Backbone as XML, in Angstrom:
<?xml version="1.0"?>
<chain id="A" units="angstrom">
  <residue number="1" name="ALA">
    <atom name="N" x="14.145" y="-1.101" z="-6.966"/>
    <atom name="CA" x="12.730" y="-1.120" z="-7.265"/>
    <atom name="C" x="12.498" y="-1.282" z="-8.762"/>
  </residue>
  <residue number="2" name="ALA">
    <atom name="N" x="13.224" y="-0.530" z="-9.557"/>
    <atom name="CA" x="13.012" y="-0.589" z="-11.004"/>
    <atom name="C" x="13.350" y="-1.969" z="-11.555"/>
  </residue>
  <residue number="3" name="ASP">
    <atom name="N" x="14.399" y="-2.590" z="-11.026"/>
    <atom name="CA" x="14.793" y="-3.910" z="-11.517"/>
    <atom name="C" x="13.706" y="-4.952" z="-11.281"/>
  </residue>
  <residue number="4" name="ILE">
    <atom name="N" x="13.195" y="-5.001" z="-10.075"/>
    <atom name="CA" x="12.200" y="-6.028" z="-9.748"/>
    <atom name="C" x="10.864" y="-5.747" z="-10.425"/>
  </residue>
  <residue number="5" name="THR">
    <atom name="N" x="10.436" y="-4.481" z="-10.488"/>
    <atom name="CA" x="9.160" y="-4.180" z="-11.136"/>
    <atom name="C" x="9.249" y="-4.404" z="-12.635"/>
  </residue>
  <residue number="6" name="SER">
    <atom name="N" x="10.400" y="-4.141" z="-13.225"/>
    <atom name="CA" x="10.573" y="-4.421" z="-14.656"/>
    <atom name="C" x="10.585" y="-5.918" z="-14.920"/>
  </residue>
  <residue number="7" name="PHE">
    <atom name="N" x="11.324" y="-6.653" z="-14.108"/>
    <atom name="CA" x="11.423" y="-8.098" z="-14.277"/>
    <atom name="C" x="10.061" y="-8.758" z="-14.156"/>
  </residue>
  <residue number="8" name="LEU">
    <atom name="N" x="9.268" y="-8.315" z="-13.174"/>
    <atom name="CA" x="7.953" y="-8.909" z="-12.949"/>
    <atom name="C" x="6.845" y="-8.262" z="-13.782"/>
  </residue>
  <residue number="9" name="LYS">
    <atom name="N" x="7.191" y="-7.218" z="-14.535"/>
    <atom name="CA" x="6.217" y="-6.475" z="-15.344"/>
    <atom name="C" x="5.037" y="-6.018" z="-14.483"/>
  </residue>
  <residue number="10" name="SER">
    <atom name="N" x="5.369" y="-5.437" z="-13.350"/>
    <atom name="CA" x="4.371" y="-5.020" z="-12.356"/>
    <atom name="C" x="3.541" y="-3.848" z="-12.845"/>
  </residue>
  <residue number="11" name="LYS">
    <atom name="N" x="2.260" y="-3.915" z="-12.576"/>
    <atom name="CA" x="1.339" y="-2.801" z="-12.816"/>
    <atom name="C" x="0.922" y="-2.188" z="-11.485"/>
  </residue>
  <residue number="12" name="THR">
    <atom name="N" x="0.910" y="-3.019" z="-10.441"/>
    <atom name="CA" x="0.523" y="-2.595" z="-9.095"/>
    <atom name="C" x="1.512" y="-3.184" z="-8.106"/>
  </residue>
  <residue number="13" name="VAL">
    <atom name="N" x="1.948" y="-2.351" z="-7.160"/>
    <atom name="CA" x="2.866" y="-2.812" z="-6.121"/>
    <atom name="C" x="2.297" y="-2.390" z="-4.771"/>
  </residue>
  <residue number="14" name="LEU">
    <atom name="N" x="2.092" y="-3.369" z="-3.892"/>
    <atom name="CA" x="1.624" y="-3.113" z="-2.538"/>
    <atom name="C" x="2.808" y="-3.255" z="-1.595"/>
  </residue>
  <residue number="15" name="LEU">
    <atom name="N" x="3.089" y="-2.203" z="-0.870"/>
    <atom name="CA" x="4.224" y="-2.185" z="0.047"/>
    <atom name="C" x="3.699" y="-2.284" z="1.479"/>
  </residue>
  <residue number="16" name="PHE">
    <atom name="N" x="3.827" y="-3.440" z="2.103"/>
    <atom name="CA" x="3.393" y="-3.635" z="3.482"/>
    <atom name="C" x="4.610" y="-3.589" z="4.385"/>
  </residue>
  <residue number="17" name="GLY">
    <atom name="N" x="4.723" y="-2.512" z="5.151"/>
    <atom name="CA" x="5.819" y="-2.391" z="6.101"/>
    <atom name="C" x="7.142" y="-1.975" z="5.497"/>
  </residue>
  <residue number="18" name="VAL">
    <atom name="N" x="7.152" y="-1.677" z="4.223"/>
    <atom name="CA" x="8.362" y="-1.195" z="3.540"/>
    <atom name="C" x="8.036" y="0.171" z="2.983"/>
  </residue>
  <residue number="19" name="SER">
    <atom name="N" x="8.754" y="1.188" z="3.446"/>
    <atom name="CA" x="8.474" y="2.540" z="2.975"/>
    <atom name="C" x="8.791" y="2.661" z="1.488"/>
  </residue>
  <residue number="20" name="PRO">
    <atom name="N" x="8.180" y="3.612" z="0.825"/>
    <atom name="CA" x="8.481" y="3.809" z="-0.600"/>
    <atom name="C" x="9.975" y="4.031" z="-0.867"/>
  </residue>
  <residue number="21" name="THR">
    <atom name="N" x="10.622" y="4.865" z="-0.064"/>
    <atom name="CA" x="12.058" y="5.080" z="-0.278"/>
    <atom name="C" x="12.857" y="3.849" z="0.123"/>
  </residue>
  <residue number="22" name="GLY">
    <atom name="N" x="12.382" y="3.100" z="1.112"/>
    <atom name="CA" x="13.041" y="1.852" z="1.494"/>
    <atom name="C" x="12.974" y="0.810" z="0.383"/>
  </residue>
  <residue number="23" name="PHE">
    <atom name="N" x="11.939" y="0.892" z="-0.439"/>
    <atom name="CA" x="11.788" y="0.002" z="-1.596"/>
    <atom name="C" x="12.651" y="0.464" z="-2.762"/>
  </residue>
  <residue number="24" name="GLY">
    <atom name="N" x="13.130" y="1.713" z="-2.683"/>
    <atom name="CA" x="13.991" y="2.240" z="-3.736"/>
    <atom name="C" x="13.315" y="3.236" z="-4.648"/>
  </residue>
  <residue number="25" name="LEU">
    <atom name="N" x="12.124" y="3.685" z="-4.275"/>
    <atom name="CA" x="11.438" y="4.685" z="-5.096"/>
    <atom name="C" x="12.057" y="6.055" z="-4.865"/>
  </residue>
  <residue number="26" name="PRO">
    <atom name="N" x="12.025" y="6.911" z="-5.865"/>
    <atom name="CA" x="12.645" y="8.234" z="-5.727"/>
    <atom name="C" x="11.784" y="9.232" z="-4.955"/>
  </residue>
  <residue number="27" name="ILE">
    <atom name="N" x="10.580" y="8.829" z="-4.566"/>
    <atom name="CA" x="9.697" y="9.713" z="-3.798"/>
    <atom name="C" x="9.184" y="8.968" z="-2.574"/>
  </residue>
  <residue number="28" name="ASP">
    <atom name="N" x="8.773" y="9.737" z="-1.585"/>
    <atom name="CA" x="8.145" y="9.168" z="-0.404"/>
    <atom name="C" x="6.707" y="9.662" z="-0.370"/>
  </residue>
  <residue number="29" name="PHE">
    <atom name="N" x="5.790" y="8.847" z="0.065"/>
    <atom name="CA" x="4.389" y="9.245" z="0.170"/>
    <atom name="C" x="3.778" y="8.540" z="1.371"/>
  </residue>
  <residue number="30" name="PRO">
    <atom name="N" x="2.722" y="9.108" z="1.921"/>
    <atom name="CA" x="2.152" y="8.557" z="3.149"/>
    <atom name="C" x="1.400" y="7.248" z="2.925"/>
  </residue>
  <residue number="31" name="ALA">
    <atom name="N" x="1.170" y="6.557" z="4.016"/>
    <atom name="CA" x="0.384" y="5.327" z="3.972"/>
    <atom name="C" x="-1.017" y="5.633" z="3.470"/>
  </residue>
  <residue number="32" name="PHE">
    <atom name="N" x="-1.579" y="4.692" z="2.755"/>
    <atom name="CA" x="-2.944" y="4.746" z="2.233"/>
    <atom name="C" x="-3.142" y="5.854" z="1.203"/>
  </residue>
  <residue number="33" name="GLN">
    <atom name="N" x="-2.085" y="6.221" z="0.522"/>
    <atom name="CA" x="-2.198" y="7.149" z="-0.604"/>
    <atom name="C" x="-1.812" y="6.370" z="-1.855"/>
  </residue>
  <residue number="34" name="ILE">
    <atom name="N" x="-2.717" y="6.261" z="-2.779"/>
    <atom name="CA" x="-2.439" y="5.577" z="-4.035"/>
    <atom name="C" x="-1.536" y="6.482" z="-4.851"/>
  </residue>
  <residue number="35" name="GLN">
    <atom name="N" x="-0.394" y="5.948" z="-5.272"/>
    <atom name="CA" x="0.612" y="6.775" z="-5.933"/>
    <atom name="C" x="1.006" y="6.171" z="-7.279"/>
  </residue>
  <residue number="36" name="PRO">
    <atom name="N" x="0.596" y="6.808" z="-8.373"/>
    <atom name="CA" x="1.077" y="6.352" z="-9.680"/>
    <atom name="C" x="2.492" y="6.894" z="-9.926"/>
  </residue>
  <residue number="37" name="LEU">
    <atom name="N" x="3.325" y="6.065" z="-10.514"/>
    <atom name="CA" x="4.691" y="6.468" z="-10.832"/>
    <atom name="C" x="5.214" y="5.579" z="-11.953"/>
  </residue>
  <residue number="38" name="ALA">
    <atom name="N" x="5.576" y="6.191" z="-13.049"/>
    <atom name="CA" x="6.181" y="5.485" z="-14.185"/>
    <atom name="C" x="5.341" y="4.301" z="-14.654"/>
  </residue>
  <residue number="39" name="GLY">
    <atom name="N" x="4.025" y="4.486" z="-14.723"/>
    <atom name="CA" x="3.145" y="3.444" z="-15.232"/>
    <atom name="C" x="2.792" y="2.354" z="-14.237"/>
  </residue>
  <residue number="40" name="ILE">
    <atom name="N" x="3.204" y="2.525" z="-12.984"/>
    <atom name="CA" x="2.917" y="1.541" z="-11.939"/>
    <atom name="C" x="2.147" y="2.242" z="-10.831"/>
  </residue>
  <residue number="41" name="THR">
    <atom name="N" x="1.171" y="1.554" z="-10.266"/>
    <atom name="CA" x="0.410" y="2.076" z="-9.135"/>
    <atom name="C" x="0.974" y="1.480" z="-7.859"/>
  </residue>
  <residue number="42" name="TYR">
    <atom name="N" x="1.366" y="2.354" z="-6.942"/>
    <atom name="CA" x="1.934" y="1.928" z="-5.661"/>
    <atom name="C" x="0.965" y="2.254" z="-4.533"/>
  </residue>
  <residue number="43" name="LEU">
    <atom name="N" x="0.966" y="1.392" z="-3.525"/>
    <atom name="CA" x="0.237" y="1.662" z="-2.298"/>
    <atom name="C" x="1.123" y="1.226" z="-1.146"/>
  </residue>
  <residue number="44" name="TYR">
    <atom name="N" x="1.408" y="2.164" z="-0.262"/>
    <atom name="CA" x="2.175" y="1.862" z="0.944"/>
    <atom name="C" x="1.216" y="1.705" z="2.109"/>
  </residue>
  <residue number="45" name="SER">
    <atom name="N" x="1.442" y="0.680" z="2.900"/>
    <atom name="CA" x="0.663" y="0.425" z="4.106"/>
    <atom name="C" x="1.637" y="0.007" z="5.207"/>
  </residue>
  <residue number="46" name="PRO">
    <atom name="N" x="1.353" y="0.363" z="6.441"/>
    <atom name="CA" x="2.166" y="-0.181" z="7.522"/>
    <atom name="C" x="2.085" y="-1.713" z="7.514"/>
  </residue>
  <residue number="47" name="ASN">
    <atom name="N" x="2.986" y="-2.337" z="8.256"/>
    <atom name="CA" x="2.978" y="-3.803" z="8.281"/>
    <atom name="C" x="1.666" y="-4.322" z="8.847"/>
  </residue>
  <residue number="48" name="LEU">
    <atom name="N" x="1.403" y="-5.583" z="8.663"/>
    <atom name="CA" x="0.114" y="-6.157" z="9.034"/>
    <atom name="C" x="-0.133" y="-6.144" z="10.544"/>
  </residue>
  <residue number="49" name="GLU">
    <atom name="N" x="0.918" y="-6.118" z="11.342"/>
    <atom name="CA" x="0.748" y="-6.017" z="12.793"/>
    <atom name="C" x="0.057" y="-4.705" z="13.176"/>
  </residue>
  <residue number="50" name="TYR">
    <atom name="N" x="0.237" y="-3.670" z="12.365"/>
    <atom name="CA" x="-0.388" y="-2.367" z="12.595"/>
    <atom name="C" x="-1.905" y="-2.504" z="12.723"/>
  </residue>
  <residue number="51" name="PHE">
    <atom name="N" x="-2.475" y="-3.421" z="11.989"/>
    <atom name="CA" x="-3.922" y="-3.602" z="11.992"/>
    <atom name="C" x="-4.402" y="-4.394" z="13.214"/>
  </residue>
  <residue number="52" name="GLN">
    <atom name="N" x="-3.494" y="-5.067" z="13.893"/>
    <atom name="CA" x="-3.868" y="-5.906" z="15.029"/>
    <atom name="C" x="-3.563" y="-5.249" z="16.369"/>
  </residue>
  <residue number="53" name="THR">
    <atom name="N" x="-2.833" y="-4.153" z="16.358"/>
    <atom name="CA" x="-2.370" y="-3.552" z="17.612"/>
    <atom name="C" x="-3.183" y="-2.318" z="17.987"/>
  </residue>
  <residue number="54" name="ALA">
    <atom name="N" x="-4.469" y="-2.399" z="17.822"/>
    <atom name="CA" x="-5.341" y="-1.274" z="18.165"/>
    <atom name="C" x="-6.626" y="-1.824" z="18.767"/>
  </residue>
  <residue number="55" name="ASP">
    <atom name="N" x="-7.365" y="-0.940" z="19.432"/>
    <atom name="CA" x="-8.658" y="-1.386" z="19.946"/>
    <atom name="C" x="-9.605" y="-1.606" z="18.767"/>
  </residue>
  <residue number="56" name="ASP">
    <atom name="N" x="-10.768" y="-2.156" z="19.031"/>
    <atom name="CA" x="-11.689" y="-2.554" z="17.958"/>
    <atom name="C" x="-12.057" y="-1.406" z="17.023"/>
  </residue>
  <residue number="57" name="ALA">
    <atom name="N" x="-12.368" y="-0.240" z="17.581"/>
    <atom name="CA" x="-12.779" y="0.894" z="16.745"/>
    <atom name="C" x="-11.622" y="1.369" z="15.870"/>
  </residue>
  <residue number="58" name="GLU">
    <atom name="N" x="-10.441" y="1.477" z="16.451"/>
    <atom name="CA" x="-9.265" y="1.922" z="15.689"/>
    <atom name="C" x="-8.883" y="0.881" z="14.642"/>
  </residue>
  <residue number="59" name="MET">
    <atom name="N" x="-8.961" y="-0.388" z="14.990"/>
    <atom name="CA" x="-8.640" y="-1.450" z="14.039"/>
    <atom name="C" x="-9.592" y="-1.403" z="12.849"/>
  </residue>
  <residue number="60" name="LYS">
    <atom name="N" x="-10.860" y="-1.179" z="13.114"/>
    <atom name="CA" x="-11.849" y="-1.091" z="12.049"/>
    <atom name="C" x="-11.534" y="0.086" z="11.117"/>
  </residue>
  <residue number="61" name="LEU">
    <atom name="N" x="-11.151" y="1.220" z="11.683"/>
    <atom name="CA" x="-10.789" y="2.382" z="10.885"/>
    <atom name="C" x="-9.564" y="2.096" z="10.021"/>
  </residue>
  <residue number="62" name="ARG">
    <atom name="N" x="-8.555" y="1.487" z="10.614"/>
    <atom name="CA" x="-7.329" y="1.166" z="9.874"/>
    <atom name="C" x="-7.626" y="0.214" z="8.713"/>
  </residue>
  <residue number="63" name="LYS">
    <atom name="N" x="-8.390" y="-0.809" z="8.985"/>
    <atom name="CA" x="-8.726" y="-1.773" z="7.933"/>
    <atom name="C" x="-9.554" y="-1.121" z="6.834"/>
  </residue>
  <residue number="64" name="SER">
    <atom name="N" x="-10.447" y="-0.216" z="7.207"/>
    <atom name="CA" x="-11.279" y="0.431" z="6.190"/>
    <atom name="C" x="-10.446" y="1.348" z="5.301"/>
  </residue>
  <residue number="65" name="GLN">
    <atom name="N" x="-9.416" y="1.984" z="5.856"/>
    <atom name="CA" x="-8.529" y="2.816" z="5.029"/>
    <atom name="C" x="-7.863" y="1.959" z="3.951"/>
  </residue>
  <residue number="66" name="LEU">
    <atom name="N" x="-7.337" y="0.822" z="4.354"/>
    <atom name="CA" x="-6.697" y="-0.078" z="3.405"/>
    <atom name="C" x="-7.705" y="-0.606" z="2.392"/>
  </residue>
  <residue number="67" name="TRP">
    <atom name="N" x="-8.864" y="-1.027" z="2.855"/>
    <atom name="CA" x="-9.884" y="-1.588" z="1.965"/>
    <atom name="C" x="-10.332" y="-0.571" z="0.921"/>
  </residue>
  <residue number="68" name="LEU">
    <atom name="N" x="-10.525" y="0.676" z="1.313"/>
    <atom name="CA" x="-10.930" y="1.707" z="0.346"/>
    <atom name="C" x="-9.885" y="1.876" z="-0.752"/>
  </residue>
  <residue number="69" name="CYS">
    <atom name="N" x="-8.631" y="1.844" z="-0.385"/>
    <atom name="CA" x="-7.555" y="1.956" z="-1.386"/>
    <atom name="C" x="-7.539" y="0.744" z="-2.315"/>
  </residue>
  <residue number="70" name="LEU">
    <atom name="N" x="-7.657" y="-0.445" z="-1.738"/>
    <atom name="CA" x="-7.645" y="-1.661" z="-2.558"/>
    <atom name="C" x="-8.819" y="-1.691" z="-3.520"/>
  </residue>
  <residue number="71" name="LYS">
    <atom name="N" x="-9.994" y="-1.274" z="-3.056"/>
    <atom name="CA" x="-11.165" y="-1.217" z="-3.938"/>
    <atom name="C" x="-10.922" y="-0.267" z="-5.099"/>
  </residue>
  <residue number="72" name="GLN">
    <atom name="N" x="-10.301" y="0.855" z="-4.829"/>
    <atom name="CA" x="-10.029" y="1.827" z="-5.889"/>
    <atom name="C" x="-9.002" y="1.289" z="-6.884"/>
  </residue>
  <residue number="73" name="ILE">
    <atom name="N" x="-7.953" y="0.674" z="-6.383"/>
    <atom name="CA" x="-6.894" y="0.148" z="-7.256"/>
    <atom name="C" x="-7.431" y="-0.974" z="-8.138"/>
  </residue>
  <residue number="74" name="PHE">
    <atom name="N" x="-8.183" y="-1.898" z="-7.553"/>
    <atom name="CA" x="-8.630" y="-3.085" z="-8.285"/>
    <atom name="C" x="-10.056" y="-2.966" z="-8.819"/>
  </residue>
  <residue number="75" name="LEU">
    <atom name="N" x="-10.613" y="-1.760" z="-8.769"/>
    <atom name="CA" x="-11.932" y="-1.461" z="-9.340"/>
    <atom name="C" x="-13.014" y="-2.393" z="-8.822"/>
  </residue>
  <residue number="76" name="ILE">
    <atom name="N" x="-13.040" y="-2.567" z="-7.526"/>
    <atom name="CA" x="-14.035" y="-3.433" z="-6.880"/>
    <atom name="C" x="-15.215" y="-2.572" z="-6.462"/>
  </residue>
</chain>
């Protein structure tokens, strides 16, 4: 994780379907929790299929969780 984020000079990293520890981070945190670490903002989300495999009400809730996080990260 440190190698790729340093090489790309990342300020924000969105992890879709890759857990924080699976990406190589030293901590684990739940989906839809904005996590600052070493000057980088991380957001973990389940893979994109997660948003399609629910009924309409559940899908809307899942998408809104992600959207709220993205709005906060990108100051929208």
